[in-house]
């Protein structure tokens, strides 16, 4: 059983608490820190916390607390982690880990040196669909992975600090791209080194300093490509989709807007009050989500985190992972400015080194490689071959 | 915390155990009864049960046990419930409650007289999508409910006893129809009396005595119609869909085959071993389900059951509900033979009485009812009216 | 090339004209009859007709006309056909053919006796998806057909006469059910005799005499079941879906609301004026249809009609088919009142006779029938068998 | 009426002929040129051509011919167009127009100087869904367009020459990217100048010299971004999807794999022979396309081409458009090598000049810009504002 101190009583803190207390959970949130007294009190009342305070250290140091859960603006992650290290309290931290890789690396080191548990709350790497897809990918059902794309776009976050570049550290790319980067990286293989990034980012709509729309390609050492598409300017709700292509198959995941739940309402009976996170309308055709807390990965995430902590093993998503994600995003920000592919700077790297881009040469016979086999409209079995010596490409009918 | 005795170590018993031990649950399965020693032992090993036996009463009577979970063939539900009543053990029982309403009514009475907790494990009334849809319906977002349909079809159950009419009490209609009936009844309102049933049932494919395909309409006292479509002859996986129509909207739910998770595999990498319950292929386009145990309602079901038991309240699905479902299915079986609408016999009825079919007369002005308002292709605003006195139907342009 | 006289200048007449003049068609609408002068004139101007009149016979008799296309209210179909017979003009008639089978049979006989071409404009049996599905079914890709369902529901028709039982001959069942009946009949096989019908019909919402919601089952001589669900009370647009189940597969068709075209608009730019036939909203999530005239079957329908006429062969949908459809609907109306299965009265029947319900006994070995073969979670290959002699059902592992 | 000479009797030539002779078309293919006699003869027999030859010029010069349709490998487009110019024959040419902008520009000039009609057969800019989507975009339903993406991936083309870089001029980027570029360009506005391109391209799987996978971003002068994703390594069929984002809405189009037609077949009845272009399996779940020739845009394309020619107007897709597309792809190829954004070289440009990237500053009051308005879970109406002077971002509740 974990006795959790929640740092931050806003949107995400409450979402976490719903998950932590969900179903027949044995864990409880026992303490809450919020910057505003009123927020802390309301949270404590809503979730039955014994202790609340506007002093962060008091909450972390509270002797009852066995696990600290950071749900604060990005600029407060590092100070909070440092306090956990000081008080030797296990800690899980929301995404992104840092505003940049430098911050993230300091947090990672602080946790490792203090010998405390550090979990990175990358919920979208714990959605039920993602977990099952990842199993299939690892089992080889898609063959060699060539490309993995993740898209997260919606009409913008709920709190003011997200829109402030200083507190947030960036715009939609940091806020949403951190998810997408880790999703693609997981499908491609976490042991494979990300080497360079090409990124476009712009402020197309909102009166802010940070980007509100960005697209990037991340090249991995084995030639695979990760892609992300993120935006705060999308209209229509929260679009959360992943795609993976391998030599033997493909996977398409829709985590939110099209999940087999469709509803039409004229609004003349009773309108819908709340459809789903970031939904933009409550009449006409609506696409609610069955179990947001589960479908967004919170349940499986906390189960992994706490089970790992209790078993003395690493969780699937660690502070090291958070740091790698930050390093990739740092390269993306540089590329958006330099308009070139930018290398990913990884002062610490714990995966494989020296992979090279693979190709698939399918031997047809001693003299030919196979390009393609197919059945035509009129039932012919046709093959397209490459002559090994001449490089010439030819077509043949086979029976 | 509940200490559960599982009766039955087959497919459904194991599925229940997965849910009961899932995530960070505080409940444990502590004892297992199975007819075959080997099954009981394997189950005990797999789920860490302290006690196993091939004597049902020994398992139920075990003093550690606080809750009995019946996951046995249909013909054993009643004897198992009677033992729970004898030993004053709280009990939850899989669907259908009885093979017919007579059995179900005896079980309901036994539980009520013994003063024990009785929960009806109708999981499909606890799927996240269903729960959220039901909230919308109850809030009035669809207006007055006119029709609710539930469809469950698949290529047939996994164990021999389902196919044996004596043990099962019926075919696909009892096995699957029990879900569908309760889903439609929930949308229409559990307080509304089901009055008569029209049913077609046939053995179209399988060499069995019971039906392998059935369709029925259930008429409720307020004029609403429940519909079910069930089959053991469907090819393509498990088709679980619900639809609801109201005067102000509609809801479409797909619980299984189309949930936003799509995968193609040539099978030349590594085929998929297990895609989802009752999937029929493991190459080509596949439609896995993210989190079967959650998406099929098991988690929310057991949470409601045990929370209700601990709080001393009724769960959402009671033995009384199981009995009403059996009574509706009994009428369906009679109708399949008599080829007429058959009344639902409900010796015990605890809902509303005397409702009549509603209609919606929308007043347009003193002399007319409104039939329809619309905007035509060419932008005219047109209304279709009925003259109250003459009953004549007319069209008018309005601006 | 056909020179067409259009009878009726309303919604459906205009839709037909769009199709007839679409793409690079060689056919032209040359004459128009409408009851109101203003309608006839506007139509003539819009579609470039040389001749218009409010006298039906003058239009039919016009020497330039080679083909008459009836797009009139149901009660005018018979008189219009009689005039075509009198003037020996080839004719195609919109659906339903008659208000009942008696009318339809008279029309069929008139056409046959006059030796003119008679085509039944059942467009939904010509949608591209339907045509391709039917080919697959006929080729045997679904095995033996067990059940075919067609659903057409929307918020109600556009013209006053539909809502008037006298002119229309019925409500949504006649208006929409005629499509559904012929779709299911085509999948099951037009040569298979429909024998009896069970129907529920009610006026649940609208202030009219006819039904606004109906569901029916049509039993065919070979044991297959056709099903239709029709309504004028559906909210959300026009729901056009077909499903077919066979022993070896299934087909799902969505002709309208979910065809791979999705759009969200806040309505704050410019709202959409016209989304698709019977769409109910023009902001929020919308589901337009690419090419309504083609996707609803009009193009392929007229191609078949005119090519058949020119080649001297029967079209796929004849007046005989229209009469069979009416006969099935007549039985449905009787059943809605009698609350029993009602026989289909077919004084003329040109298909097969004496079929009986088939079953599929799959021989496993000399002593057993096979019920089911499957791979379990844990990789066992399991079979469920029935002992021929005892009828006992057993399970076995195979390797 | 057009009398068409088809140049090329392969896959695409036959597909075109199906469209040209489809439905009740008044146009005919009267002559066929193919490199191999056998191909020419078979084509002539299948489509009823009066004249066939293996001499291209003889076919073009044939006096009966009013329109030449080029369906040849990419390296033969220019010579064929030059012959049309020489013989003053109207010409329509398949995509891509040239192997590069230089070729395309010469073809464009030859046609313009000869005063003949030149149409660019960009079928995917004529699919019914695209046409309807484009209307909505032009009407303003999506507000200002920010991003338009088109994806075309499949398991590779059918003929040997595609795989040969010399004949084809490139790999999947030229073959498929030409569609995607024009789709995005159309949504963004053809009058808006494409300025630079960033592209990744690689040969990940096939033993060929050209790329088999590529992704690119195209920046337009007004700040909008076009994106394409193309591959010959995709497994699962032909994936044809477009997406558009604007300030007021979004559009998602699926042209092929998910169009509301779903089929499962065990393959034990009769397998499916042909499911759809580039489908990879014929058992399990299949996704046929209703009317390929129409849904892929061929019908609307030829209607526009020939109607434009007869009316003396430009078609929607001209040789100029083909040249612009080639120019964008040229920049993409350069970028794939240089790893930088590369400028689009447009020696001829007929659209707008001097646009700048727009932003949307929504005035809230004299002192603030509006960032976001929303309703929270608990029903609060919240706004997020930016102070004009300080640039500070604040949150406020409004009632």
Tab-separated table of N, CA, C and O in Angstrom, chain B residues 74 99 161-175 208-211 232 333:
chain	number	residue	atom	x	y	z
B	74	UNK	N	-24.780	-23.448	-15.700
B	74	UNK	CA	-26.069	-22.906	-15.270
B	74	UNK	C	-26.841	-23.811	-14.318
B	74	UNK	O	-27.499	-23.343	-13.392
B	99	UNK	N	-31.752	-21.177	-14.986
B	99	UNK	CA	-32.062	-21.661	-16.338
B	99	UNK	C	-33.447	-21.174	-16.748
B	99	UNK	O	-33.814	-21.202	-17.907
B	161	UNK	N	-20.391	-27.859	-21.856
B	161	UNK	CA	-21.707	-27.809	-21.207
B	161	UNK	C	-22.649	-26.775	-21.815
B	161	UNK	O	-23.881	-26.949	-21.767
B	162	UNK	N	-22.098	-25.711	-22.394
B	162	UNK	CA	-22.961	-24.695	-23.018
B	162	UNK	C	-23.828	-25.303	-24.123
B	162	UNK	O	-24.924	-24.848	-24.400
B	163	UNK	N	-23.271	-26.291	-24.817
B	163	UNK	CA	-23.930	-26.872	-25.986
B	163	UNK	C	-24.946	-27.952	-25.600
B	163	UNK	O	-25.638	-28.474	-26.471
B	164	UNK	N	-25.012	-28.268	-24.303
B	164	UNK	CA	-25.894	-29.323	-23.792
B	164	UNK	C	-27.103	-28.662	-23.144
B	164	UNK	O	-26.999	-28.028	-22.095
B	165	UNK	N	-28.248	-28.813	-23.766
B	165	UNK	CA	-29.439	-28.082	-23.347
B	165	UNK	C	-29.809	-28.355	-21.889
B	165	UNK	O	-30.321	-27.476	-21.202
B	166	UNK	N	-29.578	-29.567	-21.432
B	166	UNK	CA	-29.952	-29.907	-20.060
B	166	UNK	C	-29.136	-29.098	-19.047
B	166	UNK	O	-29.691	-28.466	-18.146
B	167	UNK	N	-27.827	-29.100	-19.216
B	167	UNK	CA	-26.989	-28.352	-18.274
B	167	UNK	C	-27.161	-26.841	-18.424
B	167	UNK	O	-27.173	-26.097	-17.452
B	168	UNK	N	-27.268	-26.395	-19.688
B	168	UNK	CA	-27.276	-24.954	-19.940
B	168	UNK	C	-28.670	-24.361	-19.766
B	168	UNK	O	-28.816	-23.195	-19.439
B	169	UNK	N	-29.686	-25.194	-20.021
B	169	UNK	CA	-31.056	-24.702	-19.903
B	169	UNK	C	-31.570	-24.073	-21.190
B	169	UNK	O	-32.728	-23.678	-21.283
B	170	UNK	N	-30.689	-23.942	-22.177
B	170	UNK	CA	-31.085	-23.328	-23.455
B	170	UNK	C	-29.847	-23.140	-24.301
B	170	UNK	O	-28.778	-23.652	-23.953
B	171	UNK	N	-29.980	-22.409	-25.383
B	171	UNK	CA	-28.854	-22.208	-26.277
B	171	UNK	C	-28.328	-20.785	-26.188
B	171	UNK	O	-28.190	-20.228	-25.090
B	172	UNK	N	-28.077	-20.202	-27.345
B	172	UNK	CA	-27.468	-18.871	-27.375
B	172	UNK	C	-28.386	-17.820	-26.766
B	172	UNK	O	-27.930	-16.787	-26.284
B	173	UNK	N	-29.689	-18.091	-26.783
B	173	UNK	CA	-30.618	-17.078	-26.263
B	173	UNK	C	-30.439	-16.919	-24.765
B	173	UNK	O	-30.420	-15.796	-24.243
B	174	UNK	N	-30.282	-18.019	-24.057
B	174	UNK	CA	-30.087	-17.930	-22.616
B	174	UNK	C	-28.665	-17.429	-22.325
B	174	UNK	O	-28.468	-16.559	-21.474
B	175	UNK	N	-27.708	-17.945	-23.075
B	175	UNK	CA	-26.296	-17.604	-22.844
B	175	UNK	C	-26.012	-16.124	-23.108
B	175	UNK	O	-25.340	-15.449	-22.331
B	208	UNK	N	-27.040	-29.344	-32.659
B	208	UNK	CA	-27.430	-29.336	-31.237
B	208	UNK	C	-28.939	-29.225	-31.124
B	208	UNK	O	-29.635	-28.934	-32.096
B	209	UNK	N	-29.443	-29.461	-29.920
B	209	UNK	CA	-30.885	-29.384	-29.696
B	209	UNK	C	-31.355	-27.956	-29.463
B	209	UNK	O	-32.469	-27.597	-29.805
B	210	UNK	N	-30.492	-27.157	-28.861
B	210	UNK	CA	-30.884	-25.782	-28.530
B	210	UNK	C	-30.712	-24.873	-29.754
B	210	UNK	O	-30.117	-25.255	-30.754
B	211	UNK	N	-31.228	-23.651	-29.641
B	211	UNK	CA	-31.137	-22.681	-30.731
B	211	UNK	C	-29.712	-22.136	-30.833
B	211	UNK	O	-29.047	-21.929	-29.824
B	232	UNK	N	-24.678	-18.025	-32.040
B	232	UNK	CA	-23.425	-18.764	-31.938
B	232	UNK	C	-22.917	-19.135	-33.328
B	232	UNK	O	-22.045	-19.995	-33.465
B	333	UNK	N	-38.755	-17.862	-25.141
B	333	UNK	CA	-38.775	-19.280	-25.543
B	333	UNK	C	-40.191	-19.734	-25.883
B	333	UNK	O	-40.407	-20.441	-26.865
